[in-house]
PDB file of C-alpha atoms in Angstrom:
ATOM      1  CA  MET A   8      15.459 -23.419 -24.546  1.00 85.00           C
ATOM      2  CA  THR A   9      14.200 -21.300 -21.044  1.00 96.00           C
ATOM      3  CA  ASP A  10      16.348 -20.543 -18.324  1.00 98.00           C
ATOM      4  CA  LYS A  11      15.552 -21.508 -14.786  1.00 98.00           C
ATOM      5  CA  TYR A  12      16.409 -19.647 -11.382  1.00 98.00           C
ATOM      6  CA  CYS A  13      14.712 -19.950  -8.180  1.00 98.00           C
ATOM      7  CA  VAL A  14      14.328 -18.035  -4.949  1.00 98.00           C
ATOM      8  CA  ILE A  15      15.777 -20.336  -1.877  1.00 98.00           C
ATOM      9  CA  GLY A  16      14.397 -19.688   1.754  1.00 96.00           C
ATOM     10  CA  ASN A  17      12.675 -21.807   4.396  1.00 95.00           C
ATOM     11  CA  PRO A  18       9.737 -20.788   5.141  1.00 92.00           C
ATOM     12  CA  ILE A  19       9.531 -19.727   0.858  1.00 94.00           C
ATOM     13  CA  ALA A  20       5.797 -19.848   0.457  1.00 93.00           C
ATOM     14  CA  HIS A  21       5.370 -16.807   1.554  1.00 88.00           C
ATOM     15  CA  SER A  22       8.200 -14.963  -0.945  1.00 90.00           C
ATOM     16  CA  LYS A  23       6.958 -12.462  -3.435  1.00 91.00           C
ATOM     17  CA  SER A  24      10.166 -13.062  -5.853  1.00 94.00           C
ATOM     18  CA  PRO A  25       7.977 -15.438  -8.397  1.00 96.00           C
ATOM     19  CA  GLU A  26       5.678 -12.605  -8.460  1.00 94.00           C
ATOM     20  CA  ILE A  27       8.212  -9.898 -10.073  1.00 96.00           C
ATOM     21  CA  HIS A  28      11.012 -11.879 -12.327  1.00 97.00           C
ATOM     22  CA  PRO A  29       7.645 -13.312 -14.859  1.00 95.00           C
ATOM     23  CA  VAL A  30       7.274  -8.992 -14.984  1.00 95.00           C
ATOM     24  CA  TYR A  31      10.530  -8.478 -15.514  1.00 97.00           C
ATOM     25  CA  ALA A  32      11.211 -11.345 -17.513  1.00 97.00           C
ATOM     26  CA  ALA A  33       7.840 -10.489 -20.257  1.00 96.00           C
ATOM     27  CA  GLN A  34       9.230  -6.526 -20.142  1.00 96.00           C
ATOM     28  CA  THR A  35      12.777  -7.314 -21.518  1.00 97.00           C
ATOM     29  CA  GLY A  36      11.737 -10.837 -23.673  1.00 97.00           C
ATOM     30  CA  GLN A  37      13.787 -12.741 -21.636  1.00 97.00           C
ATOM     31  CA  ASP A  38      13.022 -16.511 -21.450  1.00 98.00           C
ATOM     32  CA  LEU A  39      12.837 -17.926 -18.587  1.00 98.00           C
ATOM     33  CA  VAL A  40      11.278 -19.512 -15.648  1.00 98.00           C
ATOM     34  CA  TYR A  41      11.786 -18.571 -12.025  1.00 98.00           C
ATOM     35  CA  GLU A  42      10.479 -20.949  -9.336  1.00 97.00           C
ATOM     36  CA  ARG A  43      10.135 -21.087  -5.085  1.00 98.00           C
ATOM     37  CA  CYS A  44      12.633 -23.593  -3.538  1.00 98.00           C
ATOM     38  CA  LEU A  45      12.590 -24.762  -0.341  1.00 98.00           C
ATOM     39  CA  ALA A  46      15.735 -25.958   1.637  1.00 98.00           C
ATOM     40  CA  PRO A  47      15.769 -28.533   4.183  1.00 97.00           C
ATOM     41  CA  LEU A  48      17.295 -25.844   7.197  1.00 97.00           C
ATOM     42  CA  ASP A  49      20.668 -28.468   7.619  1.00 97.00           C
ATOM     43  CA  GLY A  50      20.359 -28.325   3.964  1.00 98.00           C
ATOM     44  CA  PHE A  51      21.111 -25.662   2.116  1.00 98.00           C
ATOM     45  CA  GLU A  52      24.350 -26.379   0.653  1.00 98.00           C
ATOM     46  CA  ALA A  53      23.579 -29.710  -1.191  1.00 98.00           C
ATOM     47  CA  THR A  54      20.199 -27.642  -2.859  1.00 98.00           C
ATOM     48  CA  VAL A  55      22.869 -25.848  -3.889  1.00 98.00           C
ATOM     49  CA  HIS A  56      24.804 -28.073  -5.500  1.00 98.00           C
ATOM     50  CA  ARG A  57      21.574 -30.280  -6.800  1.00 98.00           C
ATOM     51  CA  LEU A  58      20.208 -26.840  -8.290  1.00 98.00           C
ATOM     52  CA  VAL A  59      23.608 -26.493 -10.472  1.00 98.00           C
ATOM     53  CA  GLU A  60      23.530 -30.032 -11.573  1.00 97.00           C
ATOM     54  CA  GLU A  61      19.827 -29.463 -12.522  1.00 97.00           C
ATOM     55  CA  GLY A  62      20.857 -26.638 -14.631  1.00 97.00           C
ATOM     56  CA  TYR A  63      19.692 -24.181 -12.786  1.00 98.00           C
ATOM     57  CA  ARG A  64      21.379 -20.712 -14.093  1.00 98.00           C
ATOM     58  CA  GLY A  65      21.279 -18.652 -10.524  1.00 98.00           C
ATOM     59  CA  ALA A  66      18.833 -18.037  -7.660  1.00 98.00           C
ATOM     60  CA  ASN A  67      17.946 -15.659  -4.899  1.00 97.00           C
ATOM     61  CA  VAL A  68      18.819 -16.468  -1.239  1.00 95.00           C
ATOM     62  CA  THR A  69      16.161 -15.681   1.545  1.00 90.00           C
ATOM     63  CA  LEU A  70      15.992 -16.129   5.405  1.00 85.00           C
ATOM     64  CA  PRO A  71      17.807 -18.045   7.147  1.00 89.00           C
ATOM     65  CA  PHE A  72      19.991 -18.486   4.575  1.00 93.00           C
ATOM     66  CA  LYS A  73      22.110 -15.624   3.610  1.00 92.00           C
ATOM     67  CA  ILE A  74      24.862 -15.516   5.453  1.00 89.00           C
ATOM     68  CA  GLU A  75      25.551 -19.131   5.177  1.00 95.00           C
ATOM     69  CA  ALA A  76      25.555 -18.394   1.170  1.00 96.00           C
ATOM     70  CA  ALA A  77      28.005 -16.722   1.248  1.00 95.00           C
ATOM     71  CA  ARG A  78      30.261 -19.492   2.439  1.00 96.00           C
ATOM     72  CA  VAL A  79      29.109 -21.492  -0.587  1.00 97.00           C
ATOM     73  CA  CYS A  80      30.650 -19.862  -3.096  1.00 98.00           C
ATOM     74  CA  THR A  81      33.741 -19.958  -4.949  1.00 97.00           C
ATOM     75  CA  ARG A  82      33.728 -16.640  -5.616  1.00 97.00           C
ATOM     76  CA  LEU A  83      32.422 -12.839  -4.005  1.00 97.00           C
ATOM     77  CA  GLU A  84      31.283  -9.973  -4.987  1.00 96.00           C
ATOM     78  CA  GLU A  85      32.814  -6.778  -3.408  1.00 92.00           C
ATOM     79  CA  ARG A  86      29.218  -5.711  -2.328  1.00 92.00           C
ATOM     80  CA  ALA A  87      28.900  -9.317  -0.706  1.00 95.00           C
ATOM     81  CA  ARG A  88      32.555  -9.354   1.182  1.00 93.00           C
ATOM     82  CA  ALA A  89      31.344  -6.021   2.376  1.00 89.00           C
ATOM     83  CA  ALA A  90      27.919  -7.282   3.737  1.00 89.00           C
ATOM     84  CA  GLY A  91      29.029 -10.998   4.970  1.00 90.00           C
ATOM     85  CA  ALA A  92      25.971 -12.462   3.373  1.00 90.00           C
ATOM     86  CA  VAL A  93      24.999 -13.757  -0.108  1.00 94.00           C
ATOM     87  CA  ASN A  94      21.159 -12.509  -1.392  1.00 95.00           C
ATOM     88  CA  THR A  95      22.066 -13.050  -5.500  1.00 97.00           C
ATOM     89  CA  LEU A  96      23.941 -16.488  -6.750  1.00 98.00           C
ATOM     90  CA  VAL A  97      25.185 -16.880 -10.097  1.00 98.00           C
ATOM     91  CA  PHE A  98      25.844 -20.288 -11.600  1.00 98.00           C
ATOM     92  CA  ALA A  99      28.139 -20.623 -14.827  1.00 95.00           C
ATOM     93  CA  HIS A 100      31.194 -21.996 -15.625  1.00 94.00           C
ATOM     94  CA  GLY A 101      31.942 -24.432 -12.947  1.00 95.00           C
ATOM     95  CA  GLU A 102      31.618 -21.193 -10.513  1.00 97.00           C
ATOM     96  CA  ILE A 103      29.463 -20.485  -7.540  1.00 98.00           C
ATOM     97  CA  VAL A 104      29.030 -16.724  -7.621  1.00 98.00           C
ATOM     98  CA  GLY A 105      27.744 -14.551  -4.875  1.00 98.00           C
ATOM     99  CA  ASP A 106      26.375 -10.911  -4.632  1.00 97.00           C
ATOM    100  CA  ASN A 107      24.038  -8.897  -2.822  1.00 96.00           C
ATOM    101  CA  THR A 108      21.736  -6.546  -4.210  1.00 96.00           C
ATOM    102  CA  ASP A 109      19.547  -5.698  -0.844  1.00 94.00           C
ATOM    103  CA  GLY A 110      21.406  -2.799  -0.348  1.00 95.00           C
ATOM    104  CA  PRO A 111      21.405  -1.543  -3.788  1.00 96.00           C
ATOM    105  CA  GLY A 112      17.642  -1.949  -3.622  1.00 97.00           C
ATOM    106  CA  LEU A 113      17.394   0.234  -0.923  1.00 97.00           C
ATOM    107  CA  VAL A 114      19.399   2.941  -1.986  1.00 98.00           C
ATOM    108  CA  ALA A 115      17.679   2.955  -5.837  1.00 97.00           C
ATOM    109  CA  ASP A 116      13.818   2.859  -3.788  1.00 97.00           C
ATOM    110  CA  ILE A 117      15.524   5.371  -1.270  1.00 98.00           C
ATOM    111  CA  THR A 118      16.784   7.554  -4.373  1.00 97.00           C
ATOM    112  CA  ARG A 119      14.605   7.115  -7.161  1.00 94.00           C
ATOM    113  CA  ASN A 120      11.167   5.654  -6.102  1.00 94.00           C
ATOM    114  CA  ALA A 121      10.575   8.211  -2.794  1.00 96.00           C
ATOM    115  CA  GLY A 122      13.104  10.992  -4.764  1.00 97.00           C
ATOM    116  CA  VAL A 123      14.873  11.453  -1.608  1.00 98.00           C
ATOM    117  CA  ALA A 124      18.832  12.329  -2.336  1.00 98.00           C
ATOM    118  CA  ILE A 125      21.008  10.534   0.462  1.00 98.00           C
ATOM    119  CA  LYS A 126      24.205  12.962  -0.490  1.00 98.00           C
ATOM    120  CA  GLY A 127      25.255  15.039   2.595  1.00 98.00           C
ATOM    121  CA  LYS A 128      21.809  13.723   4.414  1.00 98.00           C
ATOM    122  CA  ARG A 129      22.277  12.529   7.977  1.00 98.00           C
ATOM    123  CA  VAL A 130      21.094   8.842   8.316  1.00 98.00           C
ATOM    124  CA  LEU A 131      20.493   6.733  11.457  1.00 98.00           C
ATOM    125  CA  LEU A 132      20.805   3.202  10.638  1.00 98.00           C
ATOM    126  CA  LEU A 133      18.950   1.295  13.391  1.00 97.00           C
ATOM    127  CA  GLY A 134      20.174  -2.498  14.075  1.00 95.00           C
ATOM    128  CA  ALA A 135      23.319  -3.729  13.240  1.00 93.00           C
ATOM    129  CA  GLY A 136      22.693  -7.099  11.924  1.00 87.00           C
ATOM    130  CA  GLY A 137      23.111  -8.719   8.418  1.00 82.00           C
ATOM    131  CA  ALA A 138      20.767  -6.224   6.963  1.00 86.00           C
ATOM    132  CA  ALA A 139      22.216  -3.554   8.287  1.00 91.00           C
ATOM    133  CA  ARG A 140      25.956  -4.826   7.068  1.00 89.00           C
ATOM    134  CA  GLY A 141      24.083  -5.543   4.089  1.00 89.00           C
ATOM    135  CA  ALA A 142      22.802  -1.801   3.530  1.00 93.00           C
ATOM    136  CA  LEU A 143      26.427  -0.297   4.497  1.00 94.00           C
ATOM    137  CA  LEU A 144      28.350   0.025   1.610  1.00 93.00           C
ATOM    138  CA  PRO A 145      25.796   1.164  -0.965  1.00 95.00           C
ATOM    139  CA  LEU A 146      24.553   4.191   1.209  1.00 97.00           C
ATOM    140  CA  ILE A 147      28.226   4.913   1.978  1.00 97.00           C
ATOM    141  CA  GLY A 148      28.352   5.233  -2.158  1.00 96.00           C
ATOM    142  CA  GLN A 149      25.695   7.878  -1.968  1.00 98.00           C
ATOM    143  CA  GLY A 150      28.078  10.480   0.122  1.00 97.00           C
ATOM    144  CA  PRO A 151      26.136  11.317   3.381  1.00 98.00           C
ATOM    145  CA  ARG A 152      27.038  13.589   5.471  1.00 98.00           C
ATOM    146  CA  GLU A 153      27.119  10.828   8.165  1.00 98.00           C
ATOM    147  CA  ILE A 154      25.829   7.767   9.308  1.00 98.00           C
ATOM    148  CA  VAL A 155      24.559   6.396  12.648  1.00 98.00           C
ATOM    149  CA  ILE A 156      24.178   2.920  14.044  1.00 98.00           C
ATOM    150  CA  ALA A 157      22.385   2.630  16.582  1.00 98.00           C
ATOM    151  CA  ASN A 158      21.644  -0.842  18.312  1.00 97.00           C
ATOM    152  CA  ARG A 159      20.807  -2.896  21.533  1.00 95.00           C
ATOM    153  CA  THR A 160      24.130  -3.896  22.013  1.00 96.00           C
ATOM    154  CA  VAL A 161      26.391  -0.832  21.374  1.00 97.00           C
ATOM    155  CA  ALA A 162      29.518  -3.400  20.800  1.00 98.00           C
ATOM    156  CA  THR A 163      27.917  -4.523  17.915  1.00 96.00           C
ATOM    157  CA  ALA A 164      27.280  -1.128  16.555  1.00 97.00           C
ATOM    158  CA  GLU A 165      30.685   0.223  17.038  1.00 98.00           C
ATOM    159  CA  ALA A 166      32.413  -2.858  15.459  1.00 96.00           C
ATOM    160  CA  LEU A 167      30.175  -2.461  12.831  1.00 95.00           C
ATOM    161  CA  ALA A 168      31.392   0.927  12.066  1.00 96.00           C
ATOM    162  CA  ARG A 169      34.811   0.334  12.191  1.00 95.00           C
ATOM    163  CA  ASP A 170      34.249  -2.290   9.597  1.00 92.00           C
ATOM    164  CA  PHE A 171      33.368   0.731   7.290  1.00 94.00           C
ATOM    165  CA  SER A 172      35.016   3.599   8.724  1.00 91.00           C
ATOM    166  CA  ARG A 173      37.795   3.249   5.669  1.00 89.00           C
ATOM    167  CA  HIS A 174      35.338   4.377   2.943  1.00 88.00           C
ATOM    168  CA  GLY A 175      35.374   7.932   4.178  1.00 88.00           C
ATOM    169  CA  VAL A 176      31.859   8.662   5.084  1.00 95.00           C
ATOM    170  CA  PRO A 177      31.940   9.288   8.966  1.00 97.00           C
ATOM    171  CA  ILE A 178      30.244   6.681  10.835  1.00 98.00           C
ATOM    172  CA  LYS A 179      29.272   6.619  14.481  1.00 97.00           C
ATOM    173  CA  ALA A 180      28.390   3.795  17.094  1.00 98.00           C
ATOM    174  CA  SER A 181      24.929   4.642  19.471  1.00 97.00           C
ATOM    175  CA  GLY A 182      22.826   2.751  22.114  1.00 97.00           C
ATOM    176  CA  PHE A 183      19.389   3.303  20.863  1.00 96.00           C
ATOM    177  CA  ALA A 184      18.685   5.268  24.158  1.00 94.00           C
ATOM    178  CA  GLN A 185      22.198   7.899  23.426  1.00 95.00           C
ATOM    179  CA  ILE A 186      21.135   8.791  19.716  1.00 97.00           C
ATOM    180  CA  ASP A 187      21.992  12.605  19.400  1.00 94.00           C
ATOM    181  CA  GLY A 188      20.376  14.681  17.719  1.00 96.00           C
ATOM    182  CA  SER A 189      17.990  14.645  14.382  1.00 98.00           C
ATOM    183  CA  PHE A 190      18.316  12.534  11.603  1.00 98.00           C
ATOM    184  CA  ASP A 191      17.229  13.273   7.296  1.00 98.00           C
ATOM    185  CA  ILE A 192      16.995   9.511   6.514  1.00 98.00           C
ATOM    186  CA  ILE A 193      15.950   6.899   9.317  1.00 98.00           C
ATOM    187  CA  ILE A 194      16.170   3.303   8.245  1.00 98.00           C
ATOM    188  CA  ASN A 195      14.876   0.464  10.249  1.00 96.00           C
ATOM    189  CA  ALA A 196      17.336  -2.208   9.647  1.00 93.00           C
ATOM    190  CA  THR A 197      16.061  -4.336  13.206  1.00 92.00           C
ATOM    191  CA  SER A 198      13.323  -7.280  12.811  1.00 82.00           C
ATOM    192  CA  SER A 199      11.523  -5.657  15.564  1.00 81.00           C
ATOM    193  CA  SER A 200       8.489  -5.100  12.984  1.00 80.00           C
ATOM    194  CA  ILE A 201       8.521  -8.950  12.839  1.00 75.00           C
ATOM    195  CA  ALA A 202       6.785  -9.185  16.028  1.00 75.00           C
ATOM    196  CA  GLY A 203       5.092  -5.867  15.943  1.00 78.00           C
ATOM    197  CA  ASP A 204       7.512  -4.209  18.209  1.00 82.00           C
ATOM    198  CA  LEU A 205       9.447  -0.797  18.131  1.00 88.00           C
ATOM    199  CA  PRO A 206      12.559   0.019  18.257  1.00 91.00           C
ATOM    200  CA  PRO A 207      13.127   1.896  21.197  1.00 93.00           C
ATOM    201  CA  VAL A 208      14.437   5.406  19.500  1.00 95.00           C
ATOM    202  CA  ALA A 209      13.153   9.112  21.170  1.00 96.00           C
ATOM    203  CA  PRO A 210      10.679  10.976  18.432  1.00 97.00           C
ATOM    204  CA  THR A 211      13.025  13.723  18.276  1.00 97.00           C
ATOM    205  CA  VAL A 212      15.265  11.488  15.912  1.00 98.00           C
ATOM    206  CA  PHE A 213      12.455  12.635  13.141  1.00 98.00           C
ATOM    207  CA  GLY A 214      14.092  15.929  11.860  1.00 96.00           C
ATOM    208  CA  PRO A 215      12.009  18.291   9.870  1.00 96.00           C
ATOM    209  CA  GLY A 216      10.820  16.583   6.382  1.00 96.00           C
ATOM    210  CA  ALA A 217      12.639  12.959   7.280  1.00 98.00           C
ATOM    211  CA  LEU A 218      12.197  10.006   5.331  1.00 98.00           C
ATOM    212  CA  ALA A 219      11.835   7.022   7.919  1.00 98.00           C
ATOM    213  CA  LEU A 220      12.017   3.310   5.945  1.00 98.00           C
ATOM    214  CA  ASP A 221      11.088  -0.247   7.649  1.00 97.00           C
ATOM    215  CA  MET A 222      13.081  -2.863   5.399  1.00 94.00           C
ATOM    216  CA  MET A 223       9.873  -5.139   6.810  1.00 90.00           C
ATOM    217  CA  TYR A 224       6.851  -5.087   4.444  1.00 87.00           C
ATOM    218  CA  GLY A 225       3.465  -6.200   4.246  1.00 83.00           C
ATOM    219  CA  ASN A 226      -0.464  -5.658   3.888  1.00 84.00           C
ATOM    220  CA  GLN A 227      -0.509  -2.981   6.550  1.00 89.00           C
ATOM    221  CA  ALA A 228       1.989  -0.289   7.957  1.00 94.00           C
ATOM    222  CA  THR A 229       4.642  -1.454  10.715  1.00 94.00           C
ATOM    223  CA  VAL A 230       4.766  -0.343  14.012  1.00 95.00           C
ATOM    224  CA  PHE A 231       8.165   1.380  13.304  1.00 97.00           C
ATOM    225  CA  MET A 232       5.869   3.308  10.200  1.00 97.00           C
ATOM    226  CA  ASP A 233       3.016   4.361  12.001  1.00 97.00           C
ATOM    227  CA  PHE A 234       5.323   6.440  15.022  1.00 97.00           C
ATOM    228  CA  ALA A 235       7.384   7.797  12.580  1.00 98.00           C
ATOM    229  CA  SER A 236       4.254   9.071  10.550  1.00 98.00           C
ATOM    230  CA  ARG A 237       3.060  10.594  14.024  1.00 97.00           C
ATOM    231  CA  HIS A 238       6.164  12.185  14.402  1.00 97.00           C
ATOM    232  CA  GLY A 239       5.992  14.413  11.031  1.00 97.00           C
ATOM    233  CA  ALA A 240       7.920  11.642   8.762  1.00 98.00           C
ATOM    234  CA  THR A 241       7.460  10.029   5.674  1.00 98.00           C
ATOM    235  CA  VAL A 242       7.351   7.019   5.846  1.00 98.00           C
ATOM    236  CA  ARG A 243       8.051   3.640   3.443  1.00 97.00           C
ATOM    237  CA  ASP A 244       7.955   0.256   4.400  1.00 96.00           C
ATOM    238  CA  GLY A 245      10.260  -2.220   2.222  1.00 94.00           C
ATOM    239  CA  LEU A 246       8.187  -2.991  -0.501  1.00 94.00           C
ATOM    240  CA  GLY A 247      10.221  -1.248  -2.958  1.00 96.00           C
ATOM    241  CA  MET A 248      13.484  -2.082  -1.733  1.00 96.00           C
ATOM    242  CA  LEU A 249      12.444  -5.860  -2.699  1.00 95.00           C
ATOM    243  CA  VAL A 250      11.484  -4.836  -6.091  1.00 97.00           C
ATOM    244  CA  GLU A 251      15.121  -2.513  -6.730  1.00 97.00           C
ATOM    245  CA  GLN A 252      16.600  -5.287  -5.246  1.00 97.00           C
ATOM    246  CA  ALA A 253      14.861  -8.113  -7.507  1.00 97.00           C
ATOM    247  CA  ALA A 254      15.601  -5.542 -10.419  1.00 98.00           C
ATOM    248  CA  GLU A 255      19.352  -5.834  -9.542  1.00 97.00           C
ATOM    249  CA  ALA A 256      19.720  -9.726  -9.299  1.00 98.00           C
ATOM    250  CA  PHE A 257      17.977  -9.571 -12.706  1.00 98.00           C
ATOM    251  CA  ALA A 258      20.526  -7.306 -14.066  1.00 98.00           C
ATOM    252  CA  ILE A 259      23.224  -9.400 -12.661  1.00 98.00           C
ATOM    253  CA  TRP A 260      21.924 -12.997 -14.473  1.00 98.00           C
ATOM    254  CA  ARG A 261      20.669 -11.375 -17.945  1.00 98.00           C
ATOM    255  CA  GLY A 262      22.796  -8.534 -18.924  1.00 97.00           C
ATOM    256  CA  VAL A 263      19.482  -6.034 -18.393  1.00 97.00           C
ATOM    257  CA  ARG A 264      18.227  -3.624 -16.056  1.00 95.00           C
ATOM    258  CA  PRO A 265      13.786  -3.655 -16.084  1.00 97.00           C
ATOM    259  CA  GLU A 266      12.131  -1.066 -15.443  1.00 95.00           C
ATOM    260  CA  THR A 267      10.149  -1.708 -11.411  1.00 96.00           C
ATOM    261  CA  GLY A 268       7.360   0.625 -11.854  1.00 91.00           C
ATOM    262  CA  ASP A 269       5.078  -1.606 -13.860  1.00 86.00           C
ATOM    263  CA  VAL A 270       5.730  -4.278 -10.505  1.00 92.00           C
ATOM    264  CA  MET A 271       5.160  -1.657  -8.075  1.00 90.00           C
ATOM    265  CA  LYS A 272       1.671  -0.672  -9.460  1.00 86.00           C
ATOM    266  CA  LYS A 273       1.204  -4.413  -9.884  1.00 85.00           C
ATOM    267  CA  MET A 274       2.429  -5.095  -6.441  1.00 84.00           C
ATOM    268  CA  ARG A 275       0.739  -2.156  -4.689  1.00 79.00           C
ATOM    269  CA  PRO A 276      -2.351  -0.258  -6.806  1.00 61.00           C
TER     270      PRO A 276
END
């Protein structure tokens, strides 16, 4: 019998996930369908329970439901607990299990697709919201020399730094204007690119040979990517992160991790 999966969001028509998972299924010989599911803004929990009743095996979760998804789960994996947000649901044995594959997707895109090691590097994380929180534990797991979290509200960055300081990597908080020195890897985890805005950072944050990655993606380079490129950085958008986090979710559901190269070529010739 064909297993059913979907991505839940509002809006949802723009989601590229239904273009990704069928390729993974064909590649790995898995029998499944993957659909878009539009949930009412006040009806996420009811939507999840309906999917369980209809026999779905799991779902991805996108904006604006990732934090609410954590509350719906009967059990959270460590990555989801650390992130305080869920983007992958597993429906099995009467449980709703939540995981977060965004951070692993980001790390895989940096290390595998961009070929940049995180170990021993100085990392600047712009923003202190859910996207930044989801990225921190996988980034820490790579052994960077230091992570600096910069945010408009410094107290929010400080709270995030405290939450993750026990994992053994030096983590500092800063306002945008007070960022000290240059970095090897700069990650824009703010939502500024949606509005075509630029995080107010100085060009000096881009060290020699720096990699600058914007978690947002689109048909054109973001303002942040243009800014970073003009100041000597190699730039990436969030498409690779999307493809890699989808592969991680697929592996959770199906027990096999697909190759991502074919999807990257399909989505960005």
